Short mmCIF file of C-alpha atoms in Angstrom, two decimals:
data_model
loop_
_atom_site.label_atom_id
_atom_site.label_comp_id
_atom_site.label_asym_id
_atom_site.label_seq_id
_atom_site.Cartn_x
_atom_site.Cartn_y
_atom_site.Cartn_z
CA MET A 1 -54.64 -48.73 76.98
CA ARG A 2 -51.51 -50.88 76.69
CA LEU A 3 -49.59 -47.90 75.34
CA LEU A 4 -50.69 -45.82 78.32
CA VAL A 5 -49.54 -48.52 80.75
CA LYS A 6 -46.17 -48.79 79.06
CA ALA A 7 -45.79 -45.02 79.08
CA ALA A 8 -46.61 -44.91 82.79
CA ILE A 9 -44.05 -47.62 83.53
CA VAL A 10 -41.34 -45.83 81.54
CA ALA A 11 -42.20 -42.54 83.23
CA GLY A 12 -42.01 -44.20 86.64
CA VAL A 13 -38.55 -45.61 85.88
CA ALA A 14 -37.40 -42.20 84.72
CA VAL A 15 -38.68 -40.51 87.87
CA SER A 16 -37.07 -43.16 90.08
CA ALA A 17 -33.75 -42.70 88.31
CA ALA A 18 -33.98 -38.94 88.64
CA GLN A 19 -34.75 -39.21 92.34
CA ALA A 20 -31.96 -41.72 93.10
CA PRO A 21 -29.05 -40.12 94.90
CA ALA A 22 -25.90 -39.70 92.84
CA ALA A 23 -22.96 -41.93 93.69
CA ALA A 24 -20.48 -40.19 95.91
CA ALA A 25 -17.45 -38.92 94.01
CA PRO A 26 -14.08 -40.13 95.29
CA ASN A 27 -12.31 -37.70 97.56
CA PRO A 28 -9.88 -35.68 95.45
CA VAL A 29 -6.22 -35.85 96.42
CA ASN A 30 -4.65 -32.45 96.85
CA THR A 31 -1.58 -31.58 94.80
CA VAL A 32 0.87 -29.35 96.63
CA ARG A 33 3.97 -27.79 95.10
CA VAL A 34 6.79 -27.85 97.64
CA PRO A 35 9.49 -25.21 97.13
CA CYS A 36 13.16 -26.07 97.61
CA SER A 37 13.01 -25.58 101.36
CA VAL A 38 13.42 -28.17 104.11
CA SER A 39 10.88 -26.42 106.33
CA ALA A 40 8.38 -26.37 103.46
CA LEU A 41 8.84 -30.10 102.93
CA HIS A 42 8.44 -30.79 106.65
CA ASN A 43 5.23 -28.75 106.84
CA ALA A 44 3.86 -30.38 103.69
CA VAL A 45 4.36 -33.87 105.13
CA VAL A 46 2.67 -32.86 108.39
CA ALA A 47 -0.36 -31.58 106.47
CA ALA A 48 -0.48 -34.57 104.10
CA ASN A 49 -0.52 -37.02 107.00
CA THR A 50 -3.97 -35.61 107.80
CA ASN A 51 -5.20 -34.90 104.26
CA ALA A 52 -3.85 -37.19 101.53
CA ALA A 53 -1.74 -35.28 99.05
CA VAL A 54 0.63 -35.47 96.11
CA LEU A 55 3.68 -33.40 97.02
CA ARG A 56 5.41 -32.12 93.90
CA LEU A 57 8.99 -31.53 94.93
CA ALA A 58 11.12 -28.82 93.36
CA PRO A 59 13.02 -30.06 90.27
CA SER A 60 16.77 -30.57 90.76
CA CYS A 61 16.46 -29.54 94.40
CA SER A 62 18.46 -31.08 97.22
CA TYR A 63 16.48 -31.08 100.45
CA ASN A 64 19.35 -31.24 102.97
CA LEU A 65 17.80 -32.43 106.22
CA THR A 66 19.31 -31.56 109.58
CA THR A 67 16.46 -33.22 111.49
CA PRO A 68 14.26 -36.16 110.47
CA LEU A 69 11.02 -35.73 108.56
CA PRO A 70 7.79 -36.73 110.33
CA VAL A 71 6.83 -40.40 110.22
CA ILE A 72 4.49 -41.05 107.28
CA THR A 73 1.11 -42.03 108.73
CA GLY A 74 -1.22 -40.97 105.89
CA ARG A 75 -1.37 -41.42 102.11
CA ILE A 76 1.38 -39.36 100.51
CA THR A 77 3.06 -39.25 97.11
CA LEU A 78 6.45 -37.58 96.76
CA LYS A 79 6.96 -36.64 93.10
CA GLY A 80 10.44 -35.44 92.28
CA ALA A 81 12.36 -34.52 89.15
CA ASN A 82 16.06 -35.20 89.70
CA THR A 83 15.31 -34.31 93.33
CA SER A 84 17.32 -35.43 96.37
CA ILE A 85 16.22 -35.90 99.97
CA LYS A 86 19.29 -36.43 102.10
CA ARG A 87 20.70 -36.04 105.57
CA ALA A 88 23.24 -33.26 105.92
CA LEU A 89 26.61 -34.83 106.71
CA SER A 90 26.97 -32.75 109.88
CA ALA A 91 23.56 -33.81 111.23
CA VAL A 92 22.91 -36.33 113.99
CA PRO A 93 21.98 -39.88 112.89
CA PHE A 94 18.47 -40.40 111.46
CA ARG A 95 16.77 -42.24 108.60
CA ILE A 96 15.47 -40.34 105.58
CA LEU A 97 11.94 -41.77 105.17
CA ASP A 98 9.98 -43.62 107.84
CA VAL A 99 6.59 -45.15 106.95
CA GLY A 100 4.40 -46.09 109.92
CA LEU A 101 1.84 -48.89 110.14
CA THR A 102 -0.95 -46.69 108.73
CA GLY A 103 1.28 -44.99 106.19
CA ASP A 104 0.98 -45.37 102.41
CA LEU A 105 3.92 -43.73 100.67
CA THR A 106 4.70 -43.50 96.95
CA VAL A 107 8.02 -42.00 95.86
CA GLU A 108 8.88 -41.15 92.25
CA ASP A 109 12.05 -39.75 90.66
CA VAL A 110 13.88 -39.04 93.91
CA PHE A 111 17.35 -39.78 95.33
CA VAL A 112 17.27 -40.98 98.97
CA MET A 113 20.74 -40.33 100.34
CA ASN A 114 23.06 -40.28 103.34
CA GLY A 115 20.70 -41.74 105.91
CA LEU A 116 22.46 -42.85 109.09
CA ALA A 117 20.72 -45.17 111.54
CA GLY A 118 22.62 -45.26 114.80
CA THR A 119 20.21 -47.86 116.19
CA GLY A 120 17.34 -49.77 114.64
CA ASP A 121 16.69 -50.83 111.06
CA GLY A 122 16.51 -48.84 107.85
CA ALA A 123 18.87 -45.92 107.30
CA GLY A 124 17.49 -44.84 103.94
CA ILE A 125 13.89 -46.03 104.23
CA ARG A 126 12.04 -47.95 106.93
CA ASN A 127 8.60 -49.21 105.93
CA ALA A 128 5.99 -50.75 108.22
CA GLY A 129 3.00 -49.83 106.02
CA ARG A 130 2.71 -49.65 102.23
CA LEU A 131 5.56 -48.42 100.08
CA THR A 132 5.80 -47.88 96.33
CA LEU A 133 9.03 -46.75 94.68
CA ARG A 134 9.32 -45.77 91.02
CA ARG A 135 12.58 -44.54 89.52
CA VAL A 136 14.11 -44.02 92.96
CA THR A 137 17.81 -44.26 93.79
CA VAL A 138 18.63 -45.25 97.37
CA VAL A 139 22.33 -44.52 97.79
CA GLY A 140 24.99 -44.08 100.45
CA ASN A 141 22.96 -44.96 103.54
CA VAL A 142 24.55 -46.54 106.63
CA ALA A 143 23.00 -48.74 109.33
CA GLN A 144 25.38 -48.94 112.26
CA THR A 145 23.70 -51.73 114.24
CA GLY A 146 20.47 -52.69 112.45
CA ASN A 147 19.30 -54.34 109.24
CA GLY A 148 18.53 -52.85 105.85
CA ALA A 149 20.79 -49.88 105.30
CA GLY A 150 18.98 -49.00 102.08
CA LEU A 151 15.50 -50.33 102.90
CA ALA A 152 14.16 -52.18 105.92
CA ASN A 153 10.70 -53.48 105.04
CA THR A 154 8.24 -55.03 107.49
CA GLY A 155 5.15 -54.05 105.50
CA ARG A 156 4.36 -54.30 101.78
CA ALA A 157 6.79 -52.83 99.29
CA ALA A 158 6.53 -52.62 95.50
CA ILE A 159 9.65 -51.31 93.79
CA ARG A 160 10.10 -50.66 90.07
CA ASN A 161 12.87 -49.11 87.94
CA SER A 162 14.90 -48.27 91.02
CA VAL A 163 18.50 -48.59 92.22
CA PHE A 164 19.96 -49.55 95.61
CA THR A 165 23.69 -48.91 95.69
CA THR A 166 26.63 -48.27 98.04
CA ASN A 167 24.56 -48.83 101.16
CA LEU A 168 26.46 -50.18 104.18
CA ALA A 169 25.27 -52.28 107.13
CA LEU A 170 27.96 -52.56 109.78
CA ALA A 171 26.30 -55.23 111.93
CA GLY A 172 22.91 -56.26 110.51
CA ASN A 173 21.70 -58.24 107.50
CA GLY A 174 20.61 -56.94 104.10
CA ALA A 175 22.71 -53.91 103.26
CA GLY A 176 20.72 -53.04 100.15
CA ILE A 177 17.32 -54.40 101.17
CA HIS A 178 16.20 -56.29 104.27
CA ASN A 179 12.72 -57.76 103.77
CA ASN A 180 10.74 -58.87 106.79
CA GLY A 181 7.40 -58.40 105.03
CA GLU A 182 6.27 -58.70 101.40
CA LEU A 183 8.56 -57.35 98.69
CA HIS A 184 8.19 -57.11 94.91
CA LEU A 185 11.27 -55.81 93.08
CA THR A 186 10.91 -55.29 89.32
CA ASP A 187 13.21 -53.85 86.63
CA SER A 188 15.63 -52.70 89.32
CA THR A 189 19.28 -52.95 90.34
CA VAL A 190 20.81 -53.82 93.71
CA ALA A 191 24.56 -53.34 93.34
CA GLY A 192 27.66 -52.32 95.25
CA ASN A 193 26.22 -52.73 98.74
CA ALA A 194 28.33 -54.12 101.59
CA LEU A 195 28.03 -55.54 105.09
CA ASN A 196 29.66 -57.79 107.65
CA ALA A 197 26.72 -60.18 108.04
CA ARG A 198 24.49 -61.91 105.45
CA GLY A 199 22.75 -60.84 102.26
CA ALA A 200 24.64 -57.76 101.15
CA GLY A 201 22.23 -57.26 98.27
CA VAL A 202 18.90 -58.64 99.48
CA TYR A 203 17.95 -60.52 102.65
CA THR A 204 14.61 -62.31 103.10
CA ALA A 205 13.64 -63.02 106.71
CA ALA A 206 12.05 -66.27 107.88
CA GLY A 207 8.43 -66.67 106.86
CA ARG A 208 8.56 -63.72 104.45
CA VAL A 209 8.28 -63.46 100.67
CA THR A 210 10.50 -61.70 98.15
CA ARG A 211 9.91 -61.72 94.39
CA ILE A 212 12.57 -60.27 92.08
CA VAL A 213 11.74 -59.84 88.38
CA ARG A 214 13.87 -58.58 85.46
CA SER A 215 16.44 -57.18 87.85
CA ALA A 216 20.13 -57.42 88.72
CA VAL A 217 21.74 -58.23 92.06
CA ASN A 218 25.40 -57.65 91.24
CA SER A 219 28.74 -56.80 92.86
CA ASN A 220 27.61 -56.85 96.48
CA LEU A 221 29.98 -57.84 99.30
CA SER A 222 29.69 -59.73 102.57
CA ALA A 223 33.05 -58.86 104.08
CA SER A 224 32.90 -61.15 107.12
CA GLN A 225 30.23 -63.84 106.66
CA THR A 226 28.16 -65.53 103.95
CA GLY A 227 25.62 -64.61 101.27
CA GLY A 228 27.19 -61.90 99.17
CA GLY A 229 24.29 -61.32 96.78
CA ILE A 230 21.15 -62.81 98.33
CA ALA A 231 20.49 -64.56 101.64
CA SER A 232 17.10 -66.15 102.21
CA ALA A 233 15.60 -67.54 105.40
CA GLY A 234 12.16 -67.09 103.81
CA THR A 235 10.85 -67.61 100.27
CA THR A 236 12.70 -65.82 97.48
CA THR A 237 11.78 -66.14 93.81
CA LEU A 238 13.92 -64.75 91.00
CA ASP A 239 12.52 -64.42 87.49
CA ASN A 240 14.58 -63.29 84.48
CA THR A 241 17.20 -61.85 86.82
CA TRP A 242 21.01 -61.76 87.04
CA VAL A 243 22.98 -62.52 90.21
CA ARG A 244 26.62 -61.86 89.27
CA LEU A 245 29.99 -60.79 90.63
CA ASN A 246 28.93 -60.89 94.26
CA LYS A 247 31.45 -61.89 96.90
CA SER A 248 31.46 -63.26 100.43
CA VAL A 249 34.13 -64.53 102.78
CA GLY A 250 32.15 -67.69 103.49
CA ALA A 251 29.88 -69.81 101.32
CA GLY A 252 27.12 -68.46 99.11
CA GLY A 253 28.87 -65.71 97.23
CA GLY A 254 25.83 -65.38 94.97
CA ILE A 255 22.96 -66.95 96.92
CA LEU A 256 22.82 -68.34 100.44
CA VAL A 257 19.84 -70.45 101.54
CA LEU A 258 19.46 -70.35 105.30
CA PRO A 259 17.65 -73.03 107.38
CA GLY A 260 13.94 -72.97 106.55
CA GLY A 261 14.51 -70.82 103.48
CA ALA A 262 13.94 -71.46 99.79
CA VAL A 263 15.14 -69.84 96.58
CA THR A 264 13.54 -70.55 93.20
CA LEU A 265 15.04 -69.53 89.85
CA HIS A 266 13.10 -68.92 86.62
CA ARG A 267 15.14 -67.92 83.56
CA THR A 268 17.75 -66.52 85.95
CA GLY A 269 21.54 -66.50 85.71
CA VAL A 270 23.73 -66.96 88.79
CA ARG A 271 27.34 -66.65 87.66
CA ASP A 272 30.82 -65.38 88.46
CA ASN A 273 30.25 -65.10 92.20
CA VAL A 274 33.01 -65.75 94.77
CA PRO A 275 33.68 -68.22 96.37
CA ASP A 276 30.69 -70.00 94.81
CA ASN A 277 27.36 -69.23 93.19
CA CYS A 278 24.97 -70.95 95.60
CA ALA A 279 25.20 -72.60 99.02
CA PRO A 280 24.60 -75.06 100.52
CA ALA A 281 25.17 -77.27 97.50
CA ASN A 282 22.06 -78.51 95.67
CA THR A 283 19.65 -76.24 97.55
CA VAL A 284 18.92 -73.98 94.57
CA ARG A 285 17.70 -75.90 91.55
CA GLY A 286 19.35 -74.70 88.35
CA CYS A 287 22.32 -73.09 90.10
CA VAL A 288 25.72 -74.51 89.15
CA ASN A 289 28.85 -73.88 91.20
#
């Protein structure tokens, strides 16, 4: 009798398991190969804003934009292979990539080039949503009046193995990167950027957080004001990072701490900056002028 009861219980469990509905499979993300055509890229972004997609860009292609791409409002991955997305030099001013509040953009192995923001922030990339960069070079972008010639971030940005170089902000802060959100920069280089205001390499806005790990902020220039390498009105943490050979006309050739800001160094070298490494004096523990 006991054996029959046990058998009935086991059978009941088996039937219940068989009748239980299967867990819903995650929605697959479409992979779309985008030929070396600006119109094809434009159409692919429009479609991916509605249906999440990985857009495989043509290897060694230069997508020369004459008009801006659509704002990213969906979940999109741009996968390149020595691929460039750039504004044609004869085109009117516009930024290269613009991520809206609902956007979630990942970019891999792409050059983002020649963006020109006549007004507003972010000539290369403007992010208000979620942004992930891997092995991306943001180069030669110009912000005429706004902040963040390379990247203007007001959302969440995670950047790895990437380069921000020769970006120019004529009036705003943060020629390489202007962070007014949450920024994580890892294994990356911010070098050779220039502006007339503060934070030619990286600028952290008040109340915001920047974390820089195993990276280099080198050879950036503030031609008219202060903070050649980094300027922080928010919270900036540097871990195992170099800040070298930056220059500013005023104080803080390497690092400038603005009122209400804080900069913390862990295993980080701040050296060979002009006219000094850190300013105001004694605001960055471990920094020697």
